[in-house]
Amino acid sequence: MKGFKVQGKELAAAFFQCFGFALLFLPFGTTASAQPVGEVLFAVGSASVQGSSGSSLQRGSFVSVGDVLETGAGSHVHIRFVDGALLSVRPNSRLAIDQYQFDAERPQASQVKFQLREGTARSITGKAGESAKERFRLNTPVAAVGVRGTDFVTATSALRTSVVVNTGAVVVAPLGQGCSADSLGPCEGVLARVLSAEMGRVLAQVEPGAVRFLPLRPGRIEQAPHPAEPASIAQGSSQRREQVEPVSAAQIATPGVLTAGDVTIQINGLSAGAQANSAPVNALFAARTLFSEQRSQGSADAVGVAQTAKPATSLPLPLNPATSLPASTLEWGRWASAPIPGESDPAPIIERADYTRMLVSDGVNAIFGPSDARAVTPKEGQFQFVLRDARAALMTDAGPTAGRIQGGTLGIDFAEGSFQTSLRGSHEAVDGTIVLTAQGPLRSDGLFRAVSNDALDPQVVGVVANAGKEAVYVFSTPVKTRGGSSTSFFGLTRWGR
């Protein structure tokens, strides 16, 4: 559509021609709702503005700060703002322009805030959003979205917001718990998440108190773009999409969701007040069918394999664990923009990582490896691994807080296809030592998981990496706090030999 080819400076020039020098002498930092900040380039169906003009929207209409744009069924409105930004408001939506201050001479001092009250909208940032990322915000009833130079789509109801990024990246966070709707820019904290186009076809779903990543499937974003939106804007670059491996539902960055390979487990006690037996258990009993497979040495039932696991203590120990380990090729990263409370040595933030390299995640931290880290899994040998390092947390009503791992063992029998492990940990809210023991089968692709007979059993799922020289796993075990609440102690471990 021709309107989308208008450059920001041309629109600004048109504004100045229409309104003289009024905008030039308007003090920066003040709001003049009568002054236009954008022009409607396309409008179809029942679209109106509630605010300074209080009229229907059509091509050539101007919009101002304080206006609330409304679209009915089948209606679309496309707007270009004075800094060149584009906004598409899709059917059955209400969007308020709360702030739009842009000075071409000082774009770094710009302030932009939208409020998507319901429905779906796409925002493509202009010079204001590119130059003053810390002063751009799109709020919904439950979420705050900040940008890092971005083309993104937001769909919201009163209780749930979904965000998809076509180019660039956004920071999404649930409102509350340190994230105020009155602020500008991205929210920070343990619940904030970075969503980037490099993650592939994935969306961030925000509900009160939680953000998680889900695969982008038809219907996740209900209102499709109007054909007047060019495909490069409406759908993102198809060439880029083909070059990125789609992420699966396993790549969920929600605290307390354990991920390894193609397995995802939602642990017990996602809040300190939850009863340990109230968590979903549909994923907890999948080990028997998940690990029943044809191995090179014949068919083996997962339960039978688990029962033949040799005790870890019977496997050969490294001669000098303190000095014999080569440097690890596996890297730590954390999902949130801020470390969890009590974490003294937080992992670096995950921003532009290749998400196809993720090996394991507990929703707080993750471990990444080379693209070929799981290419080869040994078929012979019994080995005792040395714990390199670990991170642990206790789930509380306020979110995860850091715990400690004091030691552990991991034995893997590649010939029999089994593993056995133990961990010792602690947390200031739990009396005594937290002990976890688990065993189970090892798949031929290097993925291993503890066999679970009860929803209260510890959960362990991990992968072997670098031709059997390293291993990583995520874990969870139910605990009682000193105050009597049932919750979960969970985290990640990194091993070598």
mmCIF file of N, CA and C in Angstrom, residues 82-155:
data_model
loop_
_atom_site.group_PDB
_atom_site.id
_atom_site.type_symbol
_atom_site.label_atom_id
_atom_site.label_comp_id
_atom_site.label_asym_id
_atom_site.label_seq_id
_atom_site.Cartn_x
_atom_site.Cartn_y
_atom_site.Cartn_z
ATOM 1 N N VAL A 82 4.681 10.732 13.640
ATOM 2 C CA VAL A 82 5.543 11.801 13.184
ATOM 3 C C VAL A 82 7.011 11.394 13.129
ATOM 4 N N ASP A 83 7.407 10.354 13.869
ATOM 5 C CA ASP A 83 8.796 9.883 13.828
ATOM 6 C C ASP A 83 8.988 8.741 12.844
ATOM 7 N N GLY A 84 7.950 8.422 12.068
ATOM 8 C CA GLY A 84 8.045 7.343 11.095
ATOM 9 C C GLY A 84 7.578 6.001 11.609
ATOM 10 N N ALA A 85 7.169 5.907 12.855
ATOM 11 C CA ALA A 85 6.672 4.638 13.405
ATOM 12 C C ALA A 85 5.347 4.259 12.754
ATOM 13 N N LEU A 86 5.081 2.960 12.715
ATOM 14 C CA LEU A 86 3.835 2.447 12.158
ATOM 15 C C LEU A 86 3.056 1.706 13.234
ATOM 16 N N LEU A 87 1.740 1.853 13.181
ATOM 17 C CA LEU A 87 0.865 1.163 14.116
ATOM 18 C C LEU A 87 -0.328 0.631 13.348
ATOM 19 N N SER A 88 -0.615 -0.659 13.539
ATOM 20 C CA SER A 88 -1.793 -1.275 12.941
ATOM 21 C C SER A 88 -2.697 -1.754 14.064
ATOM 22 N N VAL A 89 -3.943 -1.259 14.087
ATOM 23 C CA VAL A 89 -4.921 -1.688 15.079
ATOM 24 C C VAL A 89 -5.902 -2.607 14.362
ATOM 25 N N ARG A 90 -5.965 -3.842 14.823
ATOM 26 C CA ARG A 90 -6.753 -4.868 14.135
ATOM 27 C C ARG A 90 -8.176 -4.939 14.706
ATOM 28 N N PRO A 91 -9.026 -5.819 14.187
ATOM 29 C CA PRO A 91 -10.454 -5.813 14.563
ATOM 30 C C PRO A 91 -10.705 -6.022 16.054
ATOM 31 N N ASN A 92 -11.832 -5.428 16.490
ATOM 32 C CA ASN A 92 -12.330 -5.593 17.866
ATOM 33 C C ASN A 92 -11.277 -5.200 18.898
ATOM 34 N N SER A 93 -10.691 -4.033 18.684
ATOM 35 C CA SER A 93 -9.590 -3.583 19.534
ATOM 36 C C SER A 93 -9.821 -2.171 20.033
ATOM 37 N N ARG A 94 -9.175 -1.855 21.176
ATOM 38 C CA ARG A 94 -9.177 -0.496 21.740
ATOM 39 C C ARG A 94 -7.762 -0.175 22.175
ATOM 40 N N LEU A 95 -7.202 0.886 21.613
ATOM 41 C CA LEU A 95 -5.841 1.295 21.930
ATOM 42 C C LEU A 95 -5.793 2.782 22.229
ATOM 43 N N ALA A 96 -5.178 3.133 23.356
ATOM 44 C CA ALA A 96 -5.054 4.534 23.766
ATOM 45 C C ALA A 96 -3.645 5.032 23.502
ATOM 46 N N ILE A 97 -3.546 6.260 23.006
ATOM 47 C CA ILE A 97 -2.255 6.928 22.837
ATOM 48 C C ILE A 97 -2.030 7.762 24.092
ATOM 49 N N ASP A 98 -1.309 7.235 25.055
ATOM 50 C CA ASP A 98 -1.119 7.922 26.336
ATOM 51 C C ASP A 98 -0.046 8.993 26.262
ATOM 52 N N GLN A 99 1.038 8.731 25.552
ATOM 53 C CA GLN A 99 2.120 9.705 25.390
ATOM 54 C C GLN A 99 2.729 9.548 24.011
ATOM 55 N N TYR A 100 3.089 10.661 23.385
ATOM 56 C CA TYR A 100 3.866 10.616 22.151
ATOM 57 C C TYR A 100 4.593 11.940 22.001
ATOM 58 N N GLN A 101 5.764 11.988 22.561
ATOM 59 C CA GLN A 101 6.591 13.190 22.517
ATOM 60 C C GLN A 101 7.845 12.884 21.712
ATOM 61 N N PHE A 102 8.000 13.602 20.606
ATOM 62 C CA PHE A 102 9.149 13.370 19.725
ATOM 63 C C PHE A 102 9.721 14.698 19.265
ATOM 64 N N ASP A 103 11.015 14.842 19.420
ATOM 65 C CA ASP A 103 11.737 16.020 18.972
ATOM 66 C C ASP A 103 12.808 15.545 18.002
ATOM 67 N N ALA A 104 12.692 15.934 16.744
ATOM 68 C CA ALA A 104 13.635 15.478 15.730
ATOM 69 C C ALA A 104 15.067 15.875 16.046
ATOM 70 N N GLU A 105 15.225 16.987 16.795
ATOM 71 C CA GLU A 105 16.564 17.436 17.160
ATOM 72 C C GLU A 105 17.116 16.649 18.340
ATOM 73 N N ARG A 106 16.232 16.116 19.176
ATOM 74 C CA ARG A 106 16.659 15.340 20.352
ATOM 75 C C ARG A 106 15.836 14.045 20.435
ATOM 76 N N PRO A 107 15.989 13.154 19.483
ATOM 77 C CA PRO A 107 15.169 11.931 19.488
ATOM 78 C C PRO A 107 15.439 11.053 20.708
ATOM 79 N N GLN A 108 16.631 11.179 21.297
ATOM 80 C CA GLN A 108 16.956 10.374 22.471
ATOM 81 C C GLN A 108 16.135 10.772 23.691
ATOM 82 N N ALA A 109 15.456 11.915 23.658
ATOM 83 C CA ALA A 109 14.621 12.357 24.772
ATOM 84 C C ALA A 109 13.138 12.071 24.537
ATOM 85 N N SER A 110 12.829 11.283 23.517
ATOM 86 C CA SER A 110 11.430 10.981 23.185
ATOM 87 C C SER A 110 10.765 10.151 24.270
ATOM 88 N N GLN A 111 9.432 10.225 24.308
ATOM 89 C CA GLN A 111 8.634 9.420 25.226
ATOM 90 C C GLN A 111 7.401 8.909 24.480
ATOM 91 N N VAL A 112 7.214 7.594 24.498
ATOM 92 C CA VAL A 112 6.090 6.984 23.793
ATOM 93 C C VAL A 112 5.441 5.964 24.716
ATOM 94 N N LYS A 113 4.119 6.059 24.857
ATOM 95 C CA LYS A 113 3.397 5.058 25.630
ATOM 96 C C LYS A 113 2.035 4.806 25.000
ATOM 97 N N PHE A 114 1.772 3.534 24.713
ATOM 98 C CA PHE A 114 0.471 3.091 24.244
ATOM 99 C C PHE A 114 -0.168 2.218 25.319
ATOM 100 N N GLN A 115 -1.485 2.117 25.265
ATOM 101 C CA GLN A 115 -2.211 1.220 26.151
ATOM 102 C C GLN A 115 -3.205 0.416 25.314
ATOM 103 N N LEU A 116 -2.878 -0.853 25.081
ATOM 104 C CA LEU A 116 -3.776 -1.741 24.353
ATOM 105 C C LEU A 116 -4.748 -2.339 25.366
ATOM 106 N N ARG A 117 -5.960 -1.822 25.388
ATOM 107 C CA ARG A 117 -6.938 -2.240 26.399
ATOM 108 C C ARG A 117 -7.579 -3.577 26.072
ATOM 109 N N GLU A 118 -7.752 -3.847 24.791
ATOM 110 C CA GLU A 118 -8.236 -5.150 24.345
ATOM 111 C C GLU A 118 -7.960 -5.287 22.865
ATOM 112 N N GLY A 119 -7.892 -6.520 22.390
ATOM 113 C CA GLY A 119 -7.711 -6.745 20.966
ATOM 114 C C GLY A 119 -6.262 -6.952 20.568
ATOM 115 N N THR A 120 -5.968 -6.584 19.319
ATOM 116 C CA THR A 120 -4.672 -6.887 18.712
ATOM 117 C C THR A 120 -4.115 -5.651 18.016
ATOM 118 N N ALA A 121 -2.820 -5.422 18.171
ATOM 119 C CA ALA A 121 -2.159 -4.301 17.503
ATOM 120 C C ALA A 121 -0.735 -4.687 17.151
ATOM 121 N N ARG A 122 -0.264 -4.122 16.048
ATOM 122 C CA ARG A 122 1.139 -4.291 15.664
ATOM 123 C C ARG A 122 1.828 -2.947 15.762
ATOM 124 N N SER A 123 3.029 -2.950 16.316
ATOM 125 C CA SER A 123 3.818 -1.732 16.437
ATOM 126 C C SER A 123 5.168 -1.939 15.762
ATOM 127 N N ILE A 124 5.525 -1.006 14.880
ATOM 128 C CA ILE A 124 6.848 -0.985 14.250
ATOM 129 C C ILE A 124 7.490 0.328 14.659
ATOM 130 N N THR A 125 8.488 0.256 15.518
ATOM 131 C CA THR A 125 9.043 1.471 16.116
ATOM 132 C C THR A 125 9.704 2.363 15.079
ATOM 133 N N GLY A 126 9.607 3.683 15.335
ATOM 134 C CA GLY A 126 10.259 4.685 14.505
ATOM 135 C C GLY A 126 11.480 5.236 15.212
ATOM 136 N N LYS A 127 11.819 6.489 14.895
ATOM 137 C CA LYS A 127 13.026 7.094 15.466
ATOM 138 C C LYS A 127 12.911 7.263 16.975
ATOM 139 N N ALA A 128 11.713 7.515 17.476
ATOM 140 C CA ALA A 128 11.546 7.675 18.921
ATOM 141 C C ALA A 128 11.867 6.375 19.640
ATOM 142 N N GLY A 129 11.280 5.268 19.178
ATOM 143 C CA GLY A 129 11.532 3.983 19.817
ATOM 144 C C GLY A 129 12.947 3.491 19.623
ATOM 145 N N GLU A 130 13.564 3.822 18.494
ATOM 146 C CA GLU A 130 14.932 3.393 18.234
ATOM 147 C C GLU A 130 15.940 4.188 19.047
ATOM 148 N N SER A 131 15.665 5.485 19.254
ATOM 149 C CA SER A 131 16.620 6.359 19.939
ATOM 150 C C SER A 131 16.409 6.408 21.440
ATOM 151 N N ALA A 132 15.194 6.118 21.904
ATOM 152 C CA ALA A 132 14.881 6.197 23.334
ATOM 153 C C ALA A 132 14.149 4.926 23.765
ATOM 154 N N LYS A 133 14.834 3.796 23.645
ATOM 155 C CA LYS A 133 14.204 2.515 23.985
ATOM 156 C C LYS A 133 13.768 2.470 25.444
ATOM 157 N N GLU A 134 14.501 3.200 26.291
ATOM 158 C CA GLU A 134 14.167 3.199 27.712
ATOM 159 C C GLU A 134 12.951 4.055 28.025
ATOM 160 N N ARG A 135 12.361 4.695 26.998
ATOM 161 C CA ARG A 135 11.171 5.524 27.206
ATOM 162 C C ARG A 135 10.028 5.105 26.290
ATOM 163 N N PHE A 136 10.046 3.875 25.822
ATOM 164 C CA PHE A 136 8.951 3.343 25.014
ATOM 165 C C PHE A 136 8.266 2.245 25.821
ATOM 166 N N ARG A 137 6.934 2.277 25.834
ATOM 167 C CA ARG A 137 6.188 1.263 26.584
ATOM 168 C C ARG A 137 4.837 1.028 25.915
ATOM 169 N N LEU A 138 4.451 -0.231 25.813
ATOM 170 C CA LEU A 138 3.086 -0.614 25.459
ATOM 171 C C LEU A 138 2.547 -1.429 26.623
ATOM 172 N N ASN A 139 1.487 -0.931 27.245
ATOM 173 C CA ASN A 139 0.849 -1.630 28.361
ATOM 174 C C ASN A 139 -0.408 -2.344 27.892
ATOM 175 N N THR A 140 -0.723 -3.439 28.557
ATOM 176 C CA THR A 140 -2.002 -4.125 28.408
ATOM 177 C C THR A 140 -2.585 -4.268 29.815
ATOM 178 N N PRO A 141 -3.750 -4.847 29.962
ATOM 179 C CA PRO A 141 -4.278 -5.026 31.326
ATOM 180 C C PRO A 141 -3.391 -5.866 32.239
ATOM 181 N N VAL A 142 -2.524 -6.722 31.663
ATOM 182 C CA VAL A 142 -1.702 -7.592 32.510
ATOM 183 C C VAL A 142 -0.216 -7.494 32.248
ATOM 184 N N ALA A 143 0.219 -6.811 31.172
ATOM 185 C CA ALA A 143 1.618 -6.877 30.770
ATOM 186 C C ALA A 143 2.184 -5.509 30.420
ATOM 187 N N ALA A 144 3.510 -5.414 30.519
ATOM 188 C CA ALA A 144 4.274 -4.271 30.045
ATOM 189 C C ALA A 144 5.238 -4.760 28.972
ATOM 190 N N VAL A 145 5.282 -4.066 27.834
ATOM 191 C CA VAL A 145 6.159 -4.447 26.729
ATOM 192 C C VAL A 145 7.084 -3.282 26.421
ATOM 193 N N GLY A 146 8.383 -3.497 26.572
ATOM 194 C CA GLY A 146 9.396 -2.531 26.168
ATOM 195 C C GLY A 146 10.090 -3.030 24.926
ATOM 196 N N VAL A 147 10.780 -2.148 24.211
ATOM 197 C CA VAL A 147 11.334 -2.524 22.909
ATOM 198 C C VAL A 147 12.842 -2.345 22.858
ATOM 199 N N ARG A 148 13.419 -3.002 21.849
ATOM 200 C CA ARG A 148 14.833 -2.839 21.541
ATOM 201 C C ARG A 148 14.986 -2.663 20.031
ATOM 202 N N GLY A 149 14.118 -1.849 19.445
ATOM 203 C CA GLY A 149 14.119 -1.620 18.012
ATOM 204 C C GLY A 149 13.390 -2.752 17.315
ATOM 205 N N THR A 150 12.075 -2.623 17.098
ATOM 206 C CA THR A 150 11.270 -3.833 16.966
ATOM 207 C C THR A 150 10.043 -3.670 16.083
ATOM 208 N N ASP A 151 9.656 -4.771 15.459
ATOM 209 C CA ASP A 151 8.358 -4.957 14.815
ATOM 210 C C ASP A 151 7.690 -6.101 15.564
ATOM 211 N N PHE A 152 6.614 -5.811 16.296
ATOM 212 C CA PHE A 152 5.999 -6.848 17.124
ATOM 213 C C PHE A 152 4.483 -6.715 17.142
ATOM 214 N N VAL A 153 3.814 -7.821 17.461
ATOM 215 C CA VAL A 153 2.359 -7.884 17.535
ATOM 216 C C VAL A 153 1.971 -8.244 18.964
ATOM 217 N N THR A 154 0.955 -7.546 19.477
ATOM 218 C CA THR A 154 0.440 -7.809 20.817
ATOM 219 C C THR A 154 -1.055 -8.077 20.728
ATOM 220 N N ALA A 155 -1.498 -9.138 21.377
ATOM 221 C CA ALA A 155 -2.929 -9.452 21.472
ATOM 222 C C ALA A 155 -3.266 -9.625 22.939
#
